[in-house]
Structure formats: structure tokens, C-alpha cells
Amino acid sequence: MDFDLKAIERKWQKEWQDSCLFEPFVEKKKEAFYIQVAYPYPSGAMHIGHARTYTVTDIVAKYNMLKGKNVLMPMGWHVSGTPVIASVEALEKNDPKTVKKFTEIFHIPAKDLEELKTPEFYVDYMVNKAEYGYKAGFKRLGFGIDWRRELKTIDPQYKKFIEWQYKKLYEKGFIRKGKYPVRYCPHDDSPVGDHDLLEGEGVGFQEFTLLKFKMDNGQFVVAATLRPETVFGQTNLWLAPKVEYAIIKVGDEEWIGSNEFFEKLKEQKKGIEKIGTIKGSELVGKMVLAPGIERKIPILPSFFCDTGTGTGIVTSVPSDAPIDYVALLDLQKDKDLIKKFGLSEKMILGIKVIPIIKTKEFGDKAAVEIVKRLGIKNQFDSKLEGAKKEVYKTGFHKGVMNENCGKFAGMPVNKAKELVKKELIEQGKADVFFELEGKVVCRCGTECVVRVLEDQWFVSYSDPKWKEQSKKTLEGMSIVPELFRTQYNNVFDWLEDKPCTRSKGLGTEFPWQKGKIIEPLGDSTIYMAYFTVSHLIKRIEAQKLSEEVFDFIFLGKGNIEKISKENGIEKELLEEMRSEFNYWYPLAFNVSAIELIPNHMSFSIFQHTAIFPPEKRQLGTINLGMLVLEGKKMSSSKGNVVLINDLCEQIGADFVRFFLMNSVEPWEEMDWKPKEIEKGVSKLKSFIGEIAQLAVESKDSEKLEPEKLQGEEAWLYHRFNSRVNAFIDHMERIELRSAAQQISFLLAKDLQWFNIRKKRDNKPLYLYITKNFVKCLAPFMPHISEEIWRNLLGNKRSVFLEKLPEKKEIDCKIELAEEFIKRAFLDLKEIKKIIGKEKLQKAVFYTASEWKWNVLKKIKKLERPDFKEAIKTAMTDLSVKEKGKAAIPVIKFLNDRLIEFKEIEKINELKVLESAKEFFEKEFNCSVFFFNEEKAEFDPQKKASKALPFKPAIYVE
RNA sequence: GCACGGGUACCCAAGCGGUCAAAGGGGCAGGGUUUAGGACCCUGUGGCUUAGUGCCUUCCCAGGUUCGAAUCCUGGCCCGUGCACCA
């Protein structure tokens, strides 16, 4: 049977809309099920990657409808931030690449591009008019979205809500102001993300500690280090004698460092000034007070100091920095150099390595050890870089501070590092400095720097109490799949304060700083709550939505009469909104992609925890995997995409939905392979056609009486029920792939077997199967299911108003009997193949005699296979004992397969086989006979004695 | 570097202590049906054997636990994803 897929889709989509099937209202008697999926950024065309995320959500939603729940699935459009603006600007400039993308990939008619030149029009067009856009896609795929609640993140009411959200966070003390280092483009005067770069993607920055060495004249020579804990091993400073260093006024102090350092420091410290210069050579030989150890150490010349890194001055720790050690050796050997700078040879030769860190790998002078091992010759040796990394890694992870480190003695290095740094900074002996790890160039061509932003606002995710409470929320949530729970926990630990304002983009203005908008990740964390009232709140002008109004709706705070009067909002409306929120919340599932666990998903849990009472926090998350196309990442700009509109055109919405679920579970990475899908579609189509045919033929039949079923019919009934049982189990765990397989390809196999076994068409049985099948299929393939349900089976109401079948108990003996026939059938087939006969004359089956079953019964009591024990136990049965030696092979066979046979109950094999006589005769086109081993009237080759439980002996001719 | 996940036959992928030479696809080979092409159905797909069997070598590598390991433990190698102002 064939379907006109497109016609069916149109028909039922219209019907669902007309009957408001997916527009739920508060029904106190029904359990609420609210599922929410991260709303999309409506920029561009919808492809199968997006479709997968939303299809999973829709299937879970529809499944819960079929469980009898009141289901809410809303949808909105996230348009905050810069992408819309960037696209509009690019179109404005008629950027050829962008124009091409919009016309060729997004299929937007060239004349329409004119409409897209303001953000408002752009958003409206993308949402409502774009044929390849998301909304069009959602509708085409038959999603059960309640469109009354549709929203955009720039709606005035929504903005009011976001404002309220931040005020709540502020009240709890989770909004704070501080300093923050960012990668910054001095030309554009704005922070830069990876996508804004010409060069240097993924390059981060490191936090250096600036150590301040006081000279006799009060100035500070400043050295930058990544290893503040090694101050205890300092022996001297290194600098480049030929370089001219800057004297920098920092507050009341004067610092000495390279000119490059000054340029970078300007971005990180306010009000600093270069007030002079001094040549490196002038500093050589001077004594300075080393921080941390409060000892005077000399400034010495070296060849390795790079003015572009740090301050161009390096503190020397020869025990743990290979290059320091080598430079020291070089200097000690170079009498000329010592003389040239007028240094005391005695002093230079007197410098000794001070051990400070101990590891198993390198002892207590790691640098000395590794220089020896690698045979490093001088400070120009290329092996130094590797040596440094090696020593650093080992020291940091495994090292322990030794007795030369004062109160830090005995402490692991990775701990001491932070503490030493903190202490030096507190004592005013050190400062921090950020340095990019590599070259970073902005799109505008300017080289980027690290800037420390003053007055930056943060959300304090680092707050230990907040973390703890959020973890508690997490504990009570179901995470699908469970295996991501540890990741959530780790993310919670790792989260630090997050800057929450930006200067560019669409969004809500930050309440405490004019001209700044709330960072776009921050306006999409508790909006699920807003959806519960978004259809009602549209009726209210935004300026009426004061803090008290939202307090009442979402927290139940305040006096309704007063709020109604003061804000000019009808009391009934307020009450209705409060009750919507109360009914739908907490959210059952928040659905999003795995890569959003470290931000969106975690922020959402944190903010729910901060703002809502415990019973209104989230109940669960579903975390979805990526989708790739033929093993490659999809990319609109490269044209490597499959668009939903095209695909629905090709194979139909239901098949798109099904095959997005069919190959892996939702959280796994999925590879979309068009060729394999094509094959699958045609198989599935014919299977569904078959079922539809059965539906038509059996729709008027009487009710099934299961207890009267026999043989293969009883088997099919039970087999179908066990498929449904498994289907339900999988659905509960959101294992949509396994669930889908149970009711499609696996069920198809069952039917295939039944078709060669059946003696007649049992209409009531077919009706039972088709009806229940359609209900299970409906979440996956709603249109076809509705068509079969209403049109072919003649039901009046939508299939989504029906209830799924209950789980049923399975009679294992019925399954066993059929399994027995199947094995006998396969055995006979095998024999026929091996002896190579075209056609058999006669086939004879001999079933095992009673005593062999007795062996099984006895040894089943054994916990595990054990031949000796098996013999002993089996021989306690008289019927076995009297067989003597002949029993041994039987015992061995059953013992070897004990695990398998433990599940096997005794059935009347002879009767079962006889019931399938016609089947065997038909399949092999020969006469077939059955005997019990003991009453084998015909046994020319003495095969009968080889019969075993569940494995009849066979004779053929 | 840190965090999380993963390595299974030609490819994708199930299995997660015995019923495992290892489900299901795809590919490939042979056969059937049809035939312009396709579509469809069956059989085979580690090796050697065989009246439905038995044996050998396999589930990244190396050790270990166990009567028994693809499955559990330890160590190593390799791969994927995320790492914050980007939605």
C-alpha cells in the first residue's frame, strides 16, 4: 500500500492546527509535562543537524501525550547578540560571499534581500517568510509546538522579564563588579572572540606573576614568571645588556622593564607612564632585593632574554629552570664577559644552585639533572625548550617543596604555586600580568593584546554556596544520558565568574550600566519559565511589567489586589498567569546539545537554583550529540549541508523524523549517510505499507481473545507484546533509536517469520497489532500514523488523544515453543544444504526422551558449568542412572551449554513439532514425520538416540 | 594542559562476565526475479573442517583478576568534544 505523503502531511497538519491539538491549557486533573528545547537563532536555513535536536524533543513530547499527560512544547527565537547585526551589515555592503550564501544556500529570492537591511525586518523575514527557515521547517516536520507562546528575545515584555531576572540575581548578591582580562583589539576597541580573528584561533593567555626587585635607589626591577613558587631558589636576575629598558611610573613606584612590556602593561593598568629609559648594561652588577627570600642577589647579563616576553628581565632559578642553569654555567666559563662587565669572578663562581623542589623523576635539582641527561651545551641549545616543559610538568604535578621553602616546605608544588603568589601580591612584592600565548591578529589586521577591563560586571558563578546549592539541584535531576552527570559536576566546580555585559548587539539593556546589553548567553537561562505565560503576557504593555508583577507570577509574592491596582493589570489575568506557571513548572526536560553543557545548560541550572524555590527548579536535561554528513562537519558556507526543506520534499517528513532517530541514540554523534538512508526508507515504506494493508483488511473484525490463541498466532501475540514492552522501556530512557527499532525493523522480522508460519489470516489479531503499532509509531511518524489511525482504521479522534498500550506479561513457554520450531527448521535446512540435495523425499524428527530432560532439570541447579559436579548431580536421578555410560555425552552437552539452557523450560516437543507439520512439509516440499526417541518406529540410521532437549535428532532421505 | 567521552571484523555500529566468531546496517561476492537503468528477494562475507558439528586465531597494546573476559582491574598508545564573552 502506498501513501501520498505530501497530501497526508498537509491534511493532518491543518487538522491539528484547526483542532488546537498542541495548544494545551491548564487541566488540574491531568499531569503536566513541559519539555523545552533551546530556541534557535533564526539565522539562515534549517538543516538536518538542527532538525535532529528538535525532532528528539518533539518525539519525547508526543510520546508523553500518548502516556496521557498534558504536554507543553513552546518555541521562541533567540536573536540576542551580534549575528543578526553582522548579517545585516554584510548584506548592506552587498558582501558577495554573504549574498551568495543567502541566495544559494538559504534560497532567499534576490529581490527579498532588500527587505533584510534592518535587524527587525531581517528577524521577521527569517522567522516568518523564509521558505527554508526554522519555522517553516518545524511546521513541515509536524512538530507539536504551541505557537501561541512564540517569542523573540527582543520583545519588550521579554526584555522586562530578563531585567527582572537580573534584579533577582542582584538581590541574592550574585551580580558583582570587578576587573577582567580579555583578548582585545586596540583598533576596534572591543574584545575579540575566536571567530573575529585573522590569526591565532584558540590562542589563550597566561597569567604571569610580576616579581618586584627593589634596588638601593628605590626603583624596582621587574621580572615576569610563570612559576612564582620557585622564588625560593632565586640566585640572580638575567637581562639583556644591550637593550634599553623603560622606567615606568606605576602609582608611587618606578618599575624597570622592556618597552614592549610597557606597551602591554598600559592595557592592563590604569594611569601608568613611561618616565625614562635605562640601558641593560647599566644595571648589570647591581644588587637587588629578591622578593620571597628577602636576600640581595646580583643582576647578570645573558643572551636569552627576550624583550617581547614578560618584562625582558628574568629571575634566575638554576635548580628548576634549565636555561637559567645553562646561562649560569656559560657565564661562569666566560672570563672575558665577567671582566667586561666588571663583575667579581669570585662572586660569580660562588653562585650555587639552591634545591627547592623534589621529584622522584629528577631528584631535587631538576634543571641540573635534565641538562646532564640531554647533554645540553649552552643557552642557545634547541633542546632547552623541551627540557623546560618536561621539568615544569613533572615539577608542577608531582613535585613537593623542600626545606628551603620556609613555611611552604612539604607542600605539593601545584598548591604552593597559588599560595606563594597570593602572599607575595598581598605583601606588595608582586603583581599579575597577562600575556598572550601566541600571535593573535584581529580581522581588521591589528595585532591583539590582553586588556584588563575595569568596571566589568559579572555573574558570580564561583560563589561556593551557589555552587553547592546548584549541585544539590543537579542531584535531584535526571540527566539523559546519566553518563554526563560527572561532566556537569566537573563543570560546576570549574565555573568562574562570568562577565555578563557586552557593548554590541541586540538584547536587553543591563540595569546598572547604560549602553551595555546583557550578555546573550545570560538572557537564555530561565526563559522556560517565561514560556508558561508568554501567550498571556503579550496582552500587557511592557512598561506595566514591574518587578512586583513578575514576583507575583513566578514567586507568588505580594498582594494581588495591590499589584493589580498599582500596575493596571486585571486581577484575573495575573491569577491566570500565576496558575499557568504553577501548573507547568518545574520543567520536565531542558533539551540541548552536549557542547552547551559548560555554558547554557549549567547556567540554567545555576540560575534556576538562585531564583526559584526548590520545587520549581528543573527536573531534567536531555543532552544531544552532533550530526555530521558523511563523516564531515556540515557547513552552510561550504555548501556541505542537507536542508530540511529539500529532504522533506524527497522522502517525506515522517521518514526524515524516523531516520534522524534510527542510527544512533540521541546523545551520540550521528553520521547522516544519504545512500544508506535511501535504502532504509524503501524498506520501511514497504513494511508500513504492509501494516496499513492489514489495518484495512481487519478494521471491522471483532475483538481479540488472546487466551484462545494457539501456536504461531499465540507466538505473534506474545512477541508483539514483548516488542511493545521493550519499546516502552527504551522510550522511558530516551533511547529513541532502540525504541524505534523495536517497532520497525525488528517487528518486521517477526512478521516475516509469521508469514511463512501462518496457517490463516487471524483478523482480530491483526487489528490488535495494527492498532497498538500505530500508537507506538505515532511519536516518530505522526502523519502516517494519524492517517492509518483515522482514515484506515476509521477512528474519530486523533491518535495523540489515545493511550499507549500497557506493558503485558510474557509467557515464556510460548516463545520457547516457537523458538524450538525455528531451530528445528534451521537445522533441517542446514543439513539439506550440507548434503547438497536439491529436494528431500522425507524428513524425520526425533524428540529427546524423558530422562534427558531429567538430566537438565538436575544440573540446572548448579550455579555454573562443572562437568564432574554435573555427572554427580545428574546420576542422583534414577532414570538417568540406569542409562549408565550412555548418559555421559548428554550430560556433557547440557553442562557445556548450561548458561543457555538455564532459561529453558520443558515443553511438549512432540506436540509442538506436530503442530507445525504443514509448515515443514510446505517449506521442504517433502513428507515429514515426528517420533519420540523412545517410540521411534522408523529409524534406519539410528539417529533417534542423538536427540537432546531443545534439539531434535533428524533423519533425511 | 584541564575536563568529559571513545577505540569491536572492509566501513558504520550493537554487545559491557558465560547462550560471542560476536546483533543490525552498508559495502563486496554468488544466486534468483526483473530488466533500459534501477528496485526487490535469497545466500555467503576470519581460517580449517562437518549430516545440523568440531577446532584454531580475533574485539587498540601490555599485564592482571576469574573455572571462564570484547565485557572487570592496572598501565600505555591513539582518537573525538568542550575550555568562557561565541551563539
GROMACS .gro file of C-alpha atoms (C1' of nucleotides) in nm, chain B residues 22-87:
model
   66
  979A      C1'    1   3.038  -1.163   1.806
  980A      C1'    2   2.319  -0.842   1.656
  981G      C1'    3   2.176  -0.477   1.280
  982G      C1'    4   2.300  -0.178   0.858
  983G      C1'    5   2.623  -0.052   0.446
  984G      C1'    6   2.984  -0.240   0.105
  985C      C1'    7   3.159  -0.665  -0.156
  986A      C1'    8   3.078  -1.175  -0.386
  987G      C1'    9   2.736  -1.555  -0.570
  988G      C1'   10   2.224  -1.685  -0.699
  989G      C1'   11   1.702  -1.556  -0.812
  990U      C1'   12   1.339  -1.223  -1.015
  991U      C1'   13   1.305  -0.837  -1.329
  992U      C1'   14   1.549  -0.583  -1.679
  993A      C1'   15   1.697   0.039  -2.044
  994G      C1'   16   1.881   0.156  -1.574
  995G      C1'   17   1.709   0.061  -1.120
  996A      C1'   18   1.427  -0.164  -0.747
  997C      C1'   19   1.340  -0.626  -0.490
  998C      C1'   20   1.440  -1.130  -0.265
  999C      C1'   21   1.778  -1.525  -0.102
 1000U      C1'   22   2.291  -1.700   0.025
 1001G      C1'   23   2.785  -1.600   0.170
 1002U      C1'   24   3.147  -1.248   0.393
 1003G      C1'   25   3.845  -1.466   0.999
 1004G      C1'   26   4.073  -1.978   0.891
 1005C      C1'   27   4.030  -2.505   0.853
 1006U      C1'   28   3.666  -2.866   0.887
 1007U      C1'   29   3.128  -3.103   0.915
 1008A      C1'   30   2.467  -3.470   0.806
 1009G      C1'   31   2.259  -2.991   1.173
 1010U      C1'   32   2.949  -3.018   1.402
 1011G      C1'   33   3.422  -2.952   1.588
 1012C      C1'   34   3.880  -2.697   1.632
 1013C      C1'   35   4.221  -2.268   1.574
 1014U      C1'   36   4.314  -1.718   1.560
 1015U      C1'   37   4.041  -1.248   1.676
 1016C      C1'   38   3.704  -0.728   1.975
 1017C      C1'   39   4.379  -0.076   2.022
 1018C      C1'   40   4.857  -0.275   2.301
 1019A      C1'   41   5.080  -0.495   2.753
 1020G      C1'   42   4.992  -0.707   3.211
 1021G      C1'   43   4.631  -0.881   3.596
 1022U      C1'   44   4.155  -1.089   3.839
 1023U      C1'   45   3.839  -1.539   3.722
 1024C      C1'   46   3.683  -2.226   3.625
 1025G      C1'   47   3.562  -1.860   3.220
 1026A      C1'   48   3.686  -1.162   2.958
 1027A      C1'   49   3.524  -0.797   2.372
 1028U      C1'   50   3.299  -0.736   2.860
 1029C      C1'   51   3.608  -0.628   3.524
 1030C      C1'   52   4.107  -0.405   3.723
 1031U      C1'   53   4.615  -0.163   3.632
 1032G      C1'   54   4.945   0.072   3.297
 1033G      C1'   55   5.037   0.251   2.799
 1034C      C1'   56   4.914   0.426   2.297
 1035C      C1'   57   4.563   0.663   1.981
 1036C      C1'   58   4.105   0.948   1.852
 1037G      C1'   59   3.676   1.295   1.937
 1038U      C1'   60   3.445   1.716   2.204
 1039G      C1'   61   3.448   2.148   2.522
 1040C      C1'   62   3.767   2.513   2.774
 1041A      C1'   63   3.417   3.123   2.860
 1042C      C1'   64   3.218   3.669   2.627
 1043C      C1'   65   3.098   3.287   2.071
 1044A      C1'   66   2.567   3.194   1.985
   0.00000   0.00000   0.00000
